[in-house]
C-alpha atoms as an extended CHARMM CRD file, in Angstrom:
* protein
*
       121  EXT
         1         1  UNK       CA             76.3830000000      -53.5030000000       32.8950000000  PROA      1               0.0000000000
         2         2  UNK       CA             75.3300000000      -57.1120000000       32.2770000000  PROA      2               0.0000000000
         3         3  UNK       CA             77.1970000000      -58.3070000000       35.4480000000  PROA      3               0.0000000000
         4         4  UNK       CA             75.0350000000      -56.2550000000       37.6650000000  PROA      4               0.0000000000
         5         5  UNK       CA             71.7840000000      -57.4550000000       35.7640000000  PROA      5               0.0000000000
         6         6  UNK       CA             72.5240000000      -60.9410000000       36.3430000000  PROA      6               0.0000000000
         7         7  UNK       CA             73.1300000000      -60.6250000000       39.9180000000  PROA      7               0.0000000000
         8         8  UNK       CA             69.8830000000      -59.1450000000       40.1140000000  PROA      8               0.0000000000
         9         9  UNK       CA             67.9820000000      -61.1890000000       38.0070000000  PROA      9               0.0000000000
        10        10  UNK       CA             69.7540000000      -63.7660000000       40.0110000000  PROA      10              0.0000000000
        11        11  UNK       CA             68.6130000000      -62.8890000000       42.9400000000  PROA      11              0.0000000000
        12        12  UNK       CA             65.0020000000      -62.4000000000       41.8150000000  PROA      12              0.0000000000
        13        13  UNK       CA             64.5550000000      -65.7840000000       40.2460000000  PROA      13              0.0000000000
        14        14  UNK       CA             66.3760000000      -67.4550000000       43.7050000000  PROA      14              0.0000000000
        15        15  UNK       CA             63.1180000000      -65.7270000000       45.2680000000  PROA      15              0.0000000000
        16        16  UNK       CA             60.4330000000      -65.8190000000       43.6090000000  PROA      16              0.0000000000
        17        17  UNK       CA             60.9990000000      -68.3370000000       40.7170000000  PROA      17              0.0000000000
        18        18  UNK       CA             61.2490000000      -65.9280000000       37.4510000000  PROA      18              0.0000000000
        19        19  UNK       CA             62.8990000000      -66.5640000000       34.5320000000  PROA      19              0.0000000000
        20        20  UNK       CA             66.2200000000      -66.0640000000       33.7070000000  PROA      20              0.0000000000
        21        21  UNK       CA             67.5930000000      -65.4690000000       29.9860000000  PROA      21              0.0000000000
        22        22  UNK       CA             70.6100000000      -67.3600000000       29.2100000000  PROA      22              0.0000000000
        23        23  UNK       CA             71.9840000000      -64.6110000000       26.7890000000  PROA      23              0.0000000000
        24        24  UNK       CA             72.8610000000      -61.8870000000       29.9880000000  PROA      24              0.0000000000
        25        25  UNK       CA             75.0250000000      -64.8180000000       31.4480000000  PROA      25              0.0000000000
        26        26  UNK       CA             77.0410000000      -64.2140000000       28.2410000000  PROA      26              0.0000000000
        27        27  UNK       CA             77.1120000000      -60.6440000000       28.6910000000  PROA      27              0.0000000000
        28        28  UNK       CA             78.6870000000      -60.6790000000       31.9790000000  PROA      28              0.0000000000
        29        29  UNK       CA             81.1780000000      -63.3610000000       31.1760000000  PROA      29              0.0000000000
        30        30  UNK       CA             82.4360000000      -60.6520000000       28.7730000000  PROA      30              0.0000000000
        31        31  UNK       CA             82.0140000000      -58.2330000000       31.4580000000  PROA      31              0.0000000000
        32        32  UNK       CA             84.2520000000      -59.8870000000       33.8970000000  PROA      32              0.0000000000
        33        33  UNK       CA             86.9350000000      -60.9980000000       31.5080000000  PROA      33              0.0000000000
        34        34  UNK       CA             87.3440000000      -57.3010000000       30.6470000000  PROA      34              0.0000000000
        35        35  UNK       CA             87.0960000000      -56.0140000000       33.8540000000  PROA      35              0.0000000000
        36        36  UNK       CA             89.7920000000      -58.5060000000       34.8690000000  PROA      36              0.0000000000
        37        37  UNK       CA             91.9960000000      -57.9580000000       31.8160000000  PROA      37              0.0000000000
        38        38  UNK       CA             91.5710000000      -54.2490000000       32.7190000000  PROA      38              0.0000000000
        39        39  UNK       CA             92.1560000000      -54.4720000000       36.5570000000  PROA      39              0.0000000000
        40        40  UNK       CA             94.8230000000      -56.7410000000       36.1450000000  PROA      40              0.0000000000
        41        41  UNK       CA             97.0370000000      -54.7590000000       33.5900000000  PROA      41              0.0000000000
        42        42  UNK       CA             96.9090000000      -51.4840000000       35.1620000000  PROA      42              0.0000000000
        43        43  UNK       CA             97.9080000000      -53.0810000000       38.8860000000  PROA      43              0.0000000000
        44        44  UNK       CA            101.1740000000      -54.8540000000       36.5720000000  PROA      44              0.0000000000
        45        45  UNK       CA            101.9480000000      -51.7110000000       35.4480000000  PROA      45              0.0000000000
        46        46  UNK       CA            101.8350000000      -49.8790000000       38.4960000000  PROA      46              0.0000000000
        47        47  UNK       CA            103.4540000000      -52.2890000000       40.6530000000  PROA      47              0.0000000000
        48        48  UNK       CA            105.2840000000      -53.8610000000       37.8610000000  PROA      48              0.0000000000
        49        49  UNK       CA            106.4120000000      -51.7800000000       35.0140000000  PROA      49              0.0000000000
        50        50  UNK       CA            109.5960000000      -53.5900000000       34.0800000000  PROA      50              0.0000000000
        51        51  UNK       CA            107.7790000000      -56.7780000000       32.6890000000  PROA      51              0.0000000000
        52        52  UNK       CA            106.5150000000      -55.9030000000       29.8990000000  PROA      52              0.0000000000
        53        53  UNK       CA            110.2220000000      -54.8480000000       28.6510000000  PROA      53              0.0000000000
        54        54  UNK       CA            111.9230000000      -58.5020000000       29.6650000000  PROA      54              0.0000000000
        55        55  UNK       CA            109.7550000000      -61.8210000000       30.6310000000  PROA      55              0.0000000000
        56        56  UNK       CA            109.8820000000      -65.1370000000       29.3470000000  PROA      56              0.0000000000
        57        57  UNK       CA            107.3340000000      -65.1760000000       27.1610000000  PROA      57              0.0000000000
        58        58  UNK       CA            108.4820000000      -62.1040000000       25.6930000000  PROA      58              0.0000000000
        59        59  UNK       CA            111.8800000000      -64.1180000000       24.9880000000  PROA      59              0.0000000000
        60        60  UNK       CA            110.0230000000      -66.8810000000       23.9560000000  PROA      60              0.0000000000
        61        61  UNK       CA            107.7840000000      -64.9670000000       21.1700000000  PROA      61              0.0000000000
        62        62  UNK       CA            109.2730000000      -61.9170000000       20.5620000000  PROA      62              0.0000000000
        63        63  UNK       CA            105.8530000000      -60.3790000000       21.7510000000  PROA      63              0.0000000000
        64        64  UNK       CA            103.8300000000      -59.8340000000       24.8960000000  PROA      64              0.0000000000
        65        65  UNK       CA            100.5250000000      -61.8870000000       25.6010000000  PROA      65              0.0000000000
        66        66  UNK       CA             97.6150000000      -61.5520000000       27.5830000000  PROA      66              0.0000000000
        67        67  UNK       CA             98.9790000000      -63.9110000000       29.9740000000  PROA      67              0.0000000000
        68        68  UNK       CA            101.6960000000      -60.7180000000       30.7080000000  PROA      68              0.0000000000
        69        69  UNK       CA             99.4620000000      -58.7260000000       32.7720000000  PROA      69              0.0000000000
        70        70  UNK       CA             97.7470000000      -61.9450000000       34.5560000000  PROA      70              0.0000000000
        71        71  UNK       CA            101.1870000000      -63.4780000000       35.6600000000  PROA      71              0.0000000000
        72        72  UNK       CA            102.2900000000      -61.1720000000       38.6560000000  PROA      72              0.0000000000
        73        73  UNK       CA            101.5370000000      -60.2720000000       42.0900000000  PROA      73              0.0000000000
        74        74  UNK       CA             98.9310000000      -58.7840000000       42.8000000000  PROA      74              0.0000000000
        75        75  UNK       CA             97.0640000000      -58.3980000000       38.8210000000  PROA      75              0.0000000000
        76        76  UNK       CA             97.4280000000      -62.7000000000       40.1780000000  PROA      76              0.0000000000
        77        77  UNK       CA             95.2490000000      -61.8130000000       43.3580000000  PROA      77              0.0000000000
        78        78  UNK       CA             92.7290000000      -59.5580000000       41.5760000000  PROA      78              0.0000000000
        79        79  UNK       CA             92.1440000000      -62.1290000000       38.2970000000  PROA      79              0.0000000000
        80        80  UNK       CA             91.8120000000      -64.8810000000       40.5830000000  PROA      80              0.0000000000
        81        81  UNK       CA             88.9080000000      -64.1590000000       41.7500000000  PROA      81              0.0000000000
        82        82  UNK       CA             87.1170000000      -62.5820000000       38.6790000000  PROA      82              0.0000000000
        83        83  UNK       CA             87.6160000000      -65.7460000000       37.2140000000  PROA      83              0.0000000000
        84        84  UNK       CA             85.6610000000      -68.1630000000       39.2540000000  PROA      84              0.0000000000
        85        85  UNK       CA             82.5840000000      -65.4660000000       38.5690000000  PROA      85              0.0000000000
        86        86  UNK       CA             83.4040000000      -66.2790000000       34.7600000000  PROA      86              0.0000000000
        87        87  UNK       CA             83.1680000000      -69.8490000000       35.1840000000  PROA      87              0.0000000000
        88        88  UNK       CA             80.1830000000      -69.7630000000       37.3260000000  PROA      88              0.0000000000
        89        89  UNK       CA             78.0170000000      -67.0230000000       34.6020000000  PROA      89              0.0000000000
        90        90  UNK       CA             79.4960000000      -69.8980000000       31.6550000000  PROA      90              0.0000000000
        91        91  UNK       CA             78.5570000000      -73.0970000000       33.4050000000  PROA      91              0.0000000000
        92        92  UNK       CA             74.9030000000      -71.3450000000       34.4860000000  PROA      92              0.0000000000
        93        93  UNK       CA             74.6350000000      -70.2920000000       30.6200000000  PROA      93              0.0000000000
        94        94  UNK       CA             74.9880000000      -74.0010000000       29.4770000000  PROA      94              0.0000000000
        95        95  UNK       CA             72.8020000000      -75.1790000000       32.1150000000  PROA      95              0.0000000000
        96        96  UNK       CA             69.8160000000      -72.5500000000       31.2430000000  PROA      96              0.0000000000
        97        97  UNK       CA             70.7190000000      -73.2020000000       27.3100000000  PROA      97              0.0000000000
        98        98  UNK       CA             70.0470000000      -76.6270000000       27.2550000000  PROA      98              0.0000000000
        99        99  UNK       CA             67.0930000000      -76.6070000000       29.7580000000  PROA      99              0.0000000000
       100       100  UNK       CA             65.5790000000      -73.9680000000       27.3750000000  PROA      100             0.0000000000
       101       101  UNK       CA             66.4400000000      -76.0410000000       24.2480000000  PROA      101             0.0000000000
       102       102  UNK       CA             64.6760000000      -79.0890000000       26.5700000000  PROA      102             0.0000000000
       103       103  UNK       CA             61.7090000000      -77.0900000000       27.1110000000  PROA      103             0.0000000000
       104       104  UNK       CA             61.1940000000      -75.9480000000       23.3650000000  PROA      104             0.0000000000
       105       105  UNK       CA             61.6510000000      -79.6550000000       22.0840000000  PROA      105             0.0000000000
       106       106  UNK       CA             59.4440000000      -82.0890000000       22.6910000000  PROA      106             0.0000000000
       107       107  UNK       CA             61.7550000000      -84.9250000000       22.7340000000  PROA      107             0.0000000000
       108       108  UNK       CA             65.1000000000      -85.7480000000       22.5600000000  PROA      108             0.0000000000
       109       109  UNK       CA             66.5470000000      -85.0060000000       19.0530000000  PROA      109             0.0000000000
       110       110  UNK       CA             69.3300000000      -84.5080000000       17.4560000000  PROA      110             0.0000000000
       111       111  UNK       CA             69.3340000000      -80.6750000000       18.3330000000  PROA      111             0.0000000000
       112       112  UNK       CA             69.1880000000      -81.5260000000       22.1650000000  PROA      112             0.0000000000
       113       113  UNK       CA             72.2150000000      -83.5840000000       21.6340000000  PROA      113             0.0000000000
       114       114  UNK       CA             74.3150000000      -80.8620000000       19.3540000000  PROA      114             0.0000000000
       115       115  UNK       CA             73.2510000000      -78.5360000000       22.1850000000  PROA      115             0.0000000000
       116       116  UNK       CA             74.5610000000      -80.3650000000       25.1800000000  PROA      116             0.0000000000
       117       117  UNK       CA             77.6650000000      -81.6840000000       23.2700000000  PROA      117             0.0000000000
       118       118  UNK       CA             78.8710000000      -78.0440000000       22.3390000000  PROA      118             0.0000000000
       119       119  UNK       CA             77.8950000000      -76.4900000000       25.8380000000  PROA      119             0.0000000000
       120       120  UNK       CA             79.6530000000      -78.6940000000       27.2950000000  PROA      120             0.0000000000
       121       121  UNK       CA             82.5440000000      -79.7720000000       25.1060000000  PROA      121             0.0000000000
């Protein structure tokens, strides 16, 4: 699992200064948002079966979203959580992508710039 690696690598680098390659960040932002997806459905429809028959959005729509599973108690409580670690592995990814984009180019182009813009747009 990529989440695992990058805690590890993580860790590493905080200690002895090794590289880190912006790509596994990716990987466990994947990870997590599966993981949470997963962990979040299965504790809606344990706790909360019913939902998925009759809910706003479903009235709305006609259909079910994502956002079904997320929006009860606890899938809300698990999520949570598993979110701010996929914020955390995206905003690290940006910051190692355009340090490594930095570090290839010798000076500021227009690639730097495209870079930064996207990662952080």
């Amino acid at each position: 699992m990529q989440v695992c690696g990058v805690v590890r690598e993580w860790m590493k680098a905080q200690s002895n200064g090794t590289r880190q390659d912006p790509e596994m960040f990716v990987g466990a932002c994947t990870e997590l948002f599966g993981l949470a997806m997963l962990a979040s459905w299965t504790l809606t429809s344990l706790f909360k079966a019913d939902i998925f028959a009759q809910n706003p959005l479903k009235d709305r729509l006609g259909y079910n979203t994502l956002c079904v599973g997320w929006d009860v108690l606890p899938a809300k409580l698990v999520a949570a959580p598993m979110y701010v670690g996929i914020i955390w592995c995206q905003c690290r990814y940006m910051q190692l992508d355009y340090w490594r984009d930095s570090l290839t180019e010798p000076s500021v182009t227009w690639r730097t710039t495209l870079i930064m813009g996207v990662n952080f747009a």
